[in-house]
mmCIF file of C-alpha atoms and ligand atoms in Angstrom:
data_model
loop_
_atom_site.group_PDB
_atom_site.id
_atom_site.type_symbol
_atom_site.label_atom_id
_atom_site.label_comp_id
_atom_site.label_asym_id
_atom_site.label_seq_id
_atom_site.Cartn_x
_atom_site.Cartn_y
_atom_site.Cartn_z
ATOM 1 C CA MET V 300 9.954 -13.992 7.240
ATOM 2 C CA VAL V 301 10.382 -10.632 5.062
ATOM 3 C CA LYS V 302 9.098 -10.716 1.782
ATOM 4 C CA LYS V 303 12.092 -9.945 -0.870
ATOM 5 C CA GLY V 304 11.980 -6.352 -2.505
ATOM 6 C CA LEU V 305 11.571 -6.067 -6.458
ATOM 7 C CA LEU V 306 14.437 -5.386 -8.500
ATOM 8 C CA VAL V 307 13.515 -3.053 -11.662
ATOM 9 C CA VAL V 308 15.861 -3.275 -14.416
ATOM 10 C CA LEU V 309 15.282 -0.051 -16.819
ATOM 11 C CA SER V 310 17.488 0.247 -20.193
ATOM 12 C CA GLY V 311 17.291 1.140 -23.578
ATOM 13 C CA PRO V 312 19.499 2.841 -26.108
ATOM 14 C CA SER V 313 21.274 6.145 -25.527
ATOM 15 C CA GLY V 314 19.065 9.091 -25.853
ATOM 16 C CA ALA V 315 16.119 7.109 -25.037
ATOM 17 C CA GLY V 316 15.706 9.166 -21.890
ATOM 18 C CA LYS V 317 16.469 6.808 -18.924
ATOM 19 C CA GLY V 318 18.008 9.294 -16.831
ATOM 20 C CA THR V 319 15.649 12.110 -17.131
ATOM 21 C CA VAL V 320 12.437 9.310 -16.662
ATOM 22 C CA CYS V 321 14.268 8.128 -13.481
ATOM 23 C CA LYS V 322 15.179 11.487 -12.191
ATOM 24 C CA ALA V 323 11.187 12.302 -12.441
ATOM 25 C CA MET V 324 9.955 9.270 -11.337
ATOM 26 C CA LEU V 325 12.123 8.685 -8.133
ATOM 27 C CA PRO V 326 10.498 11.764 -6.008
ATOM 28 C CA THR V 327 7.330 9.969 -6.790
ATOM 29 C CA MET V 328 8.204 6.716 -5.727
ATOM 30 C CA PRO V 329 9.813 6.825 -2.010
ATOM 31 C CA ASP V 330 9.733 3.306 -1.888
ATOM 32 C CA LEU V 331 11.840 2.674 -4.635
ATOM 33 C CA GLY V 332 15.633 2.661 -3.836
ATOM 34 C CA TYR V 333 17.956 3.897 -6.813
ATOM 35 C CA SER V 334 21.376 1.850 -7.191
ATOM 36 C CA ILE V 335 24.288 4.322 -7.846
ATOM 37 C CA SER V 336 26.375 2.834 -10.595
ATOM 38 C CA CYS V 337 30.072 2.951 -10.636
ATOM 39 C CA THR V 338 31.599 4.255 -13.962
ATOM 40 C CA THR V 339 35.290 5.325 -15.247
ATOM 41 C CA ARG V 340 33.774 8.223 -17.264
ATOM 42 C CA GLN V 341 34.767 11.519 -16.391
ATOM 43 C CA PRO V 342 31.822 13.627 -14.512
ATOM 44 C CA ARG V 343 29.884 15.459 -16.661
ATOM 45 C CA GLU V 344 28.972 19.390 -15.699
ATOM 46 C CA GLY V 345 26.810 19.373 -12.515
ATOM 47 C CA GLU V 346 27.392 15.474 -11.615
ATOM 48 C CA GLN V 347 28.270 14.794 -7.853
ATOM 49 C CA GLU V 348 30.303 11.723 -6.743
ATOM 50 C CA GLY V 349 27.764 9.579 -4.873
ATOM 51 C CA VAL V 350 24.734 11.342 -6.410
ATOM 52 C CA ASN V 351 25.220 10.621 -10.140
ATOM 53 C CA TYR V 352 27.782 8.049 -10.185
ATOM 54 C CA PHE V 353 30.918 6.765 -8.190
ATOM 55 C CA PHE V 354 33.619 8.065 -10.268
ATOM 56 C CA LYS V 355 36.252 5.679 -10.503
ATOM 57 C CA THR V 356 39.855 4.943 -12.333
ATOM 58 C CA ARG V 357 39.951 2.116 -14.394
ATOM 59 C CA GLU V 358 42.291 0.751 -11.900
ATOM 60 C CA GLN V 359 39.933 0.822 -8.980
ATOM 61 C CA PHE V 360 37.066 -0.720 -11.205
ATOM 62 C CA GLU V 361 39.410 -3.562 -12.230
ATOM 63 C CA GLU V 362 39.851 -4.127 -8.570
ATOM 64 C CA MET V 363 36.126 -4.081 -8.084
ATOM 65 C CA ILE V 364 35.690 -6.363 -10.725
ATOM 66 C CA ARG V 365 38.536 -8.622 -9.475
ATOM 67 C CA ASN V 366 36.964 -8.640 -5.916
ATOM 68 C CA ASP V 367 33.182 -9.625 -7.346
ATOM 69 C CA GLU V 368 32.028 -6.456 -6.062
ATOM 70 C CA LEU V 369 29.691 -6.039 -9.043
ATOM 71 C CA LEU V 370 26.379 -7.473 -9.890
ATOM 72 C CA GLU V 371 27.370 -6.479 -13.402
ATOM 73 C CA TRP V 372 29.153 -4.425 -15.734
ATOM 74 C CA ALA V 373 30.006 -3.421 -18.903
ATOM 75 C CA GLU V 374 32.597 -1.496 -21.130
ATOM 76 C CA VAL V 375 29.811 1.344 -22.447
ATOM 77 C CA TYR V 376 31.260 3.719 -25.085
ATOM 78 C CA GLY V 377 34.836 3.082 -23.968
ATOM 79 C CA ASN V 378 34.151 3.775 -20.679
ATOM 80 C CA TYR V 379 33.341 0.788 -17.448
ATOM 81 C CA TYR V 380 29.724 0.971 -15.895
ATOM 82 C CA GLY V 381 28.831 -1.372 -13.086
ATOM 83 C CA THR V 382 26.591 -1.624 -10.359
ATOM 84 C CA PRO V 383 27.579 -2.124 -6.666
ATOM 85 C CA LEU V 384 26.460 -5.993 -5.560
ATOM 86 C CA ARG V 385 26.139 -4.755 -1.630
ATOM 87 C CA TYR V 386 23.678 -2.265 -2.036
ATOM 88 C CA VAL V 387 21.361 -4.206 -4.603
ATOM 89 C CA GLU V 388 21.607 -7.269 -2.287
ATOM 90 C CA GLU V 389 21.159 -5.651 0.830
ATOM 91 C CA GLU V 390 17.942 -3.695 0.018
ATOM 92 C CA LEU V 391 16.209 -6.606 -1.874
ATOM 93 C CA ALA V 392 16.921 -8.680 1.579
ATOM 94 C CA ALA V 393 15.295 -6.145 3.469
ATOM 95 C CA GLY V 394 12.087 -6.039 1.522
ATOM 96 C CA ARG V 395 12.834 -2.903 -0.272
ATOM 97 C CA ASN V 396 12.443 -2.335 -4.077
ATOM 98 C CA VAL V 397 15.641 -1.185 -6.045
ATOM 99 C CA LEU V 398 15.717 0.451 -9.801
ATOM 100 C CA LEU V 399 18.685 -0.186 -11.901
ATOM 101 C CA GLU V 400 19.377 2.288 -14.777
ATOM 102 C CA ILE V 401 21.698 0.365 -16.802
ATOM 103 C CA ASP V 402 22.714 -0.549 -20.404
ATOM 104 C CA ILE V 403 21.728 -3.513 -22.488
ATOM 105 C CA GLN V 404 24.799 -5.656 -22.037
ATOM 106 C CA GLY V 405 24.323 -5.144 -18.043
ATOM 107 C CA ALA V 406 20.775 -5.911 -18.112
ATOM 108 C CA LEU V 407 21.335 -9.498 -19.822
ATOM 109 C CA GLN V 408 23.452 -10.242 -16.980
ATOM 110 C CA VAL V 409 21.123 -9.331 -14.252
ATOM 111 C CA LYS V 410 18.639 -11.419 -15.801
ATOM 112 C CA ARG V 411 20.786 -14.228 -15.655
ATOM 113 C CA LYS V 412 21.235 -13.838 -12.037
ATOM 114 C CA TYR V 413 17.852 -12.233 -10.859
ATOM 115 C CA PRO V 414 15.555 -14.074 -13.575
ATOM 116 C CA ASN V 415 12.347 -12.768 -10.773
ATOM 117 C CA GLY V 416 13.562 -8.707 -11.657
ATOM 118 C CA VAL V 417 11.012 -6.531 -14.159
ATOM 119 C CA PHE V 418 12.859 -5.670 -16.933
ATOM 120 C CA ILE V 419 11.678 -2.549 -18.614
ATOM 121 C CA PHE V 420 12.974 -1.581 -22.120
ATOM 122 C CA LEU V 421 12.532 2.241 -22.720
ATOM 123 C CA ILE V 422 12.182 3.417 -26.289
ATOM 124 C CA PRO V 423 12.322 6.677 -28.121
ATOM 125 C CA PRO V 424 9.164 7.350 -30.126
ATOM 126 C CA SER V 425 11.559 7.386 -33.668
ATOM 127 C CA LEU V 426 14.829 7.393 -34.732
ATOM 128 C CA ALA V 427 14.822 11.070 -35.516
ATOM 129 C CA GLU V 428 13.821 12.046 -32.260
ATOM 130 C CA LEU V 429 16.740 10.029 -30.644
ATOM 131 C CA LYS V 430 19.189 11.755 -32.609
ATOM 132 C CA LYS V 431 17.571 15.173 -31.854
ATOM 133 C CA ARG V 432 18.028 13.933 -28.129
ATOM 134 C CA ILE V 433 21.582 12.621 -28.316
ATOM 135 C CA LEU V 434 22.510 15.810 -29.897
ATOM 136 C CA GLY V 435 20.421 18.066 -27.749
ATOM 137 C CA ARG V 436 22.596 17.052 -24.570
ATOM 138 C CA GLY V 437 25.394 19.169 -26.216
ATOM 139 C CA THR V 438 27.744 16.916 -24.206
ATOM 140 C CA GLU V 439 28.972 14.361 -27.109
ATOM 141 C CA THR V 440 31.684 14.982 -29.457
ATOM 142 C CA GLU V 441 30.892 14.165 -33.380
ATOM 143 C CA GLU V 442 32.663 10.427 -32.637
ATOM 144 C CA SER V 443 30.928 9.661 -29.286
ATOM 145 C CA PHE V 444 27.529 10.683 -31.132
ATOM 146 C CA LYS V 445 28.216 8.359 -33.838
ATOM 147 C CA LEU V 446 28.988 5.604 -31.395
ATOM 148 C CA ARG V 447 25.911 6.232 -29.307
ATOM 149 C CA PHE V 448 23.589 6.318 -32.506
ATOM 150 C CA GLY V 449 24.835 3.546 -34.328
ATOM 151 C CA SER V 450 24.582 1.255 -31.270
ATOM 152 C CA ALA V 451 20.809 2.323 -30.674
ATOM 153 C CA ALA V 452 19.603 0.315 -33.732
ATOM 154 C CA GLU V 453 21.537 -2.709 -32.641
ATOM 155 C CA GLU V 454 20.764 -2.526 -29.076
ATOM 156 C CA MET V 455 16.915 -2.230 -30.224
ATOM 157 C CA LYS V 456 17.259 -6.061 -31.351
ATOM 158 C CA HIS V 457 17.348 -7.066 -27.615
ATOM 159 C CA ILE V 458 13.563 -5.739 -26.773
ATOM 160 C CA HIS V 459 12.137 -9.475 -26.779
ATOM 161 C CA GLU V 460 14.280 -10.107 -24.043
ATOM 162 C CA TYR V 461 12.428 -7.647 -21.658
ATOM 163 C CA ASP V 462 9.617 -7.939 -19.839
ATOM 164 C CA TYR V 463 7.817 -4.190 -21.244
ATOM 165 C CA VAL V 464 8.478 -1.995 -23.661
ATOM 166 C CA VAL V 465 7.946 1.580 -22.684
ATOM 167 C CA VAL V 466 7.777 4.832 -25.431
ATOM 168 C CA ASN V 467 9.112 7.623 -23.991
ATOM 169 C CA ASP V 468 7.237 10.284 -26.223
ATOM 170 C CA GLU V 469 6.578 12.410 -22.918
ATOM 171 C CA VAL V 470 8.562 12.003 -19.602
ATOM 172 C CA GLU V 471 5.200 12.093 -17.356
ATOM 173 C CA LYS V 472 3.892 9.544 -19.715
ATOM 174 C CA ALA V 473 6.717 7.484 -19.606
ATOM 175 C CA VAL V 474 6.770 7.682 -15.796
ATOM 176 C CA GLU V 475 3.240 7.036 -15.284
ATOM 177 C CA ARG V 476 3.566 3.727 -17.460
ATOM 178 C CA ILE V 477 6.725 2.640 -15.357
ATOM 179 C CA ARG V 478 4.853 3.112 -12.155
ATOM 180 C CA CYS V 479 1.886 1.241 -13.735
ATOM 181 C CA ILE V 480 4.362 -1.558 -14.267
ATOM 182 C CA ILE V 481 5.712 -1.932 -11.298
ATOM 183 C CA HIS V 482 2.563 -1.603 -9.084
ATOM 184 C CA ALA V 483 1.212 -4.530 -11.209
ATOM 185 C CA GLU V 484 4.099 -6.441 -10.446
ATOM 186 C CA LEU V 485 3.926 -5.903 -6.947
ATOM 187 C CA CYS V 486 0.385 -7.071 -7.154
ATOM 188 C CA SER V 487 1.189 -10.169 -9.321
ATOM 189 C CA VAL V 488 -0.029 -13.673 -8.054
ATOM 190 C CA LYS V 489 3.647 -15.236 -8.495
ATOM 191 C CA ARG V 490 5.182 -12.404 -5.995
ATOM 192 C CA ASN V 491 2.718 -12.782 -3.315
ATOM 193 C CA ARG V 492 2.179 -16.511 -3.000
ATOM 194 C CA GLU V 493 3.274 -16.408 0.669
ATOM 195 C CA TYR V 494 0.831 -14.185 1.364
ATOM 196 C CA TYR V 495 -2.050 -16.049 -0.438
ATOM 197 C CA MET V 496 -0.824 -19.527 0.850
ATOM 198 C CA ARG V 497 -0.944 -18.051 4.297
ATOM 199 C CA LEU V 498 -4.548 -17.191 3.793
ATOM 200 C CA ILE V 499 -5.474 -20.210 2.218
ATOM 201 C CA GLN V 500 -3.999 -22.273 5.066
ATOM 202 C CA GLU V 501 -5.665 -19.881 7.816
ATOM 203 C CA GLY V 502 -9.081 -20.524 5.866
ATOM 204 C CA GLN V 503 -8.454 -24.394 6.173
ATOM 205 C CA ASN V 504 -7.707 -24.209 9.906
ATOM 206 C CA ASP V 505 -10.681 -21.988 10.736
ATOM 207 C CA ALA V 506 -12.773 -24.364 8.732
ATOM 208 C CA VAL V 507 -11.570 -27.484 10.756
ATOM 209 C CA SER V 508 -12.263 -25.336 14.049
ATOM 210 C CA PHE V 509 -16.070 -24.953 13.559
ATOM 211 C CA ASP V 510 -16.551 -28.631 12.752
HETATM 212 P P1 5GP W 884 25.896 8.027 -19.480
HETATM 213 O O1 5GP W 884 27.535 7.944 -19.655
HETATM 214 O O2 5GP W 884 25.242 8.787 -20.466
HETATM 215 O O3 5GP W 884 25.857 8.266 -18.100
HETATM 216 O O4 5GP W 884 25.545 6.394 -19.645
HETATM 217 C C1 5GP W 884 25.942 5.991 -20.566
HETATM 218 C C2 5GP W 884 25.636 4.021 -20.679
HETATM 219 O O5 5GP W 884 25.458 3.331 -19.473
HETATM 220 C C3 5GP W 884 23.800 4.588 -20.414
HETATM 221 O O6 5GP W 884 23.337 3.538 -21.353
HETATM 222 C C4 5GP W 884 23.819 4.180 -18.816
HETATM 223 O O7 5GP W 884 22.064 3.390 -18.883
HETATM 224 C C5 5GP W 884 24.758 2.847 -18.754
HETATM 225 N N1 5GP W 884 24.849 2.714 -17.496
HETATM 226 C C6 5GP W 884 24.907 3.545 -16.336
HETATM 227 N N2 5GP W 884 25.506 2.634 -15.203
HETATM 228 C C7 5GP W 884 25.468 1.507 -15.553
HETATM 229 C C8 5GP W 884 25.742 0.184 -15.019
HETATM 230 O O8 5GP W 884 26.020 0.330 -13.810
HETATM 231 N N3 5GP W 884 25.799 -0.726 -15.464
HETATM 232 C C9 5GP W 884 25.860 -0.835 -17.296
HETATM 233 N N4 5GP W 884 26.155 -1.803 -17.413
HETATM 234 N N5 5GP W 884 25.511 0.381 -17.667
HETATM 235 C C10 5GP W 884 25.135 1.597 -16.844
#
């Protein structure tokens, strides 16, 4: 029997640096698959279909909701975002670990369906830094900046529903902290029950054969 993969959910407010952290971390963790989300948002410059997102119309997205094709979905800043269910299910069943980079509403839905996942909340070192980062992207209108910044304080109230909180003061440090969390989770007793139970069983059988 294949041991199920680990589902890692990374979320946090817009501007915390989830995207940057994932981009830096994924090449260093070949055993961690990345779930590409669907969205109805317009592609930003340089974003590619099937690499950053699967870009959908609202009609296509609503069709996916109706067909139960999404593990979770949410309306974030006026656009739909969602995680395709099949990829996650198939990877986990094959014993591979999967990373979701999603918003808080989505993470809480996933937690209800996969309580054994590991839920990591990424935060900026300060609200001043958060503001700088959102503005620094240069992709936000004044209206969308206000929306994103205004949601951040509200979203941080959900930290207690997560397993870990990681401060993204420097990308490399944040990546290392997340890598450590994943490695620790993969070694946790509760995730390795089958292995140690088999060892205990073998030990008992051996003890009998030497009698
Ligand atoms: P952005 O438009 O900046 O790429 O993403 C906006 C927000 O949507 C971010 O907080 C991002 O984590 C979140 N997001 C991206 N993909 C998904 C998804 O599949 N589901 C949910 N719930 N949120 C997502």
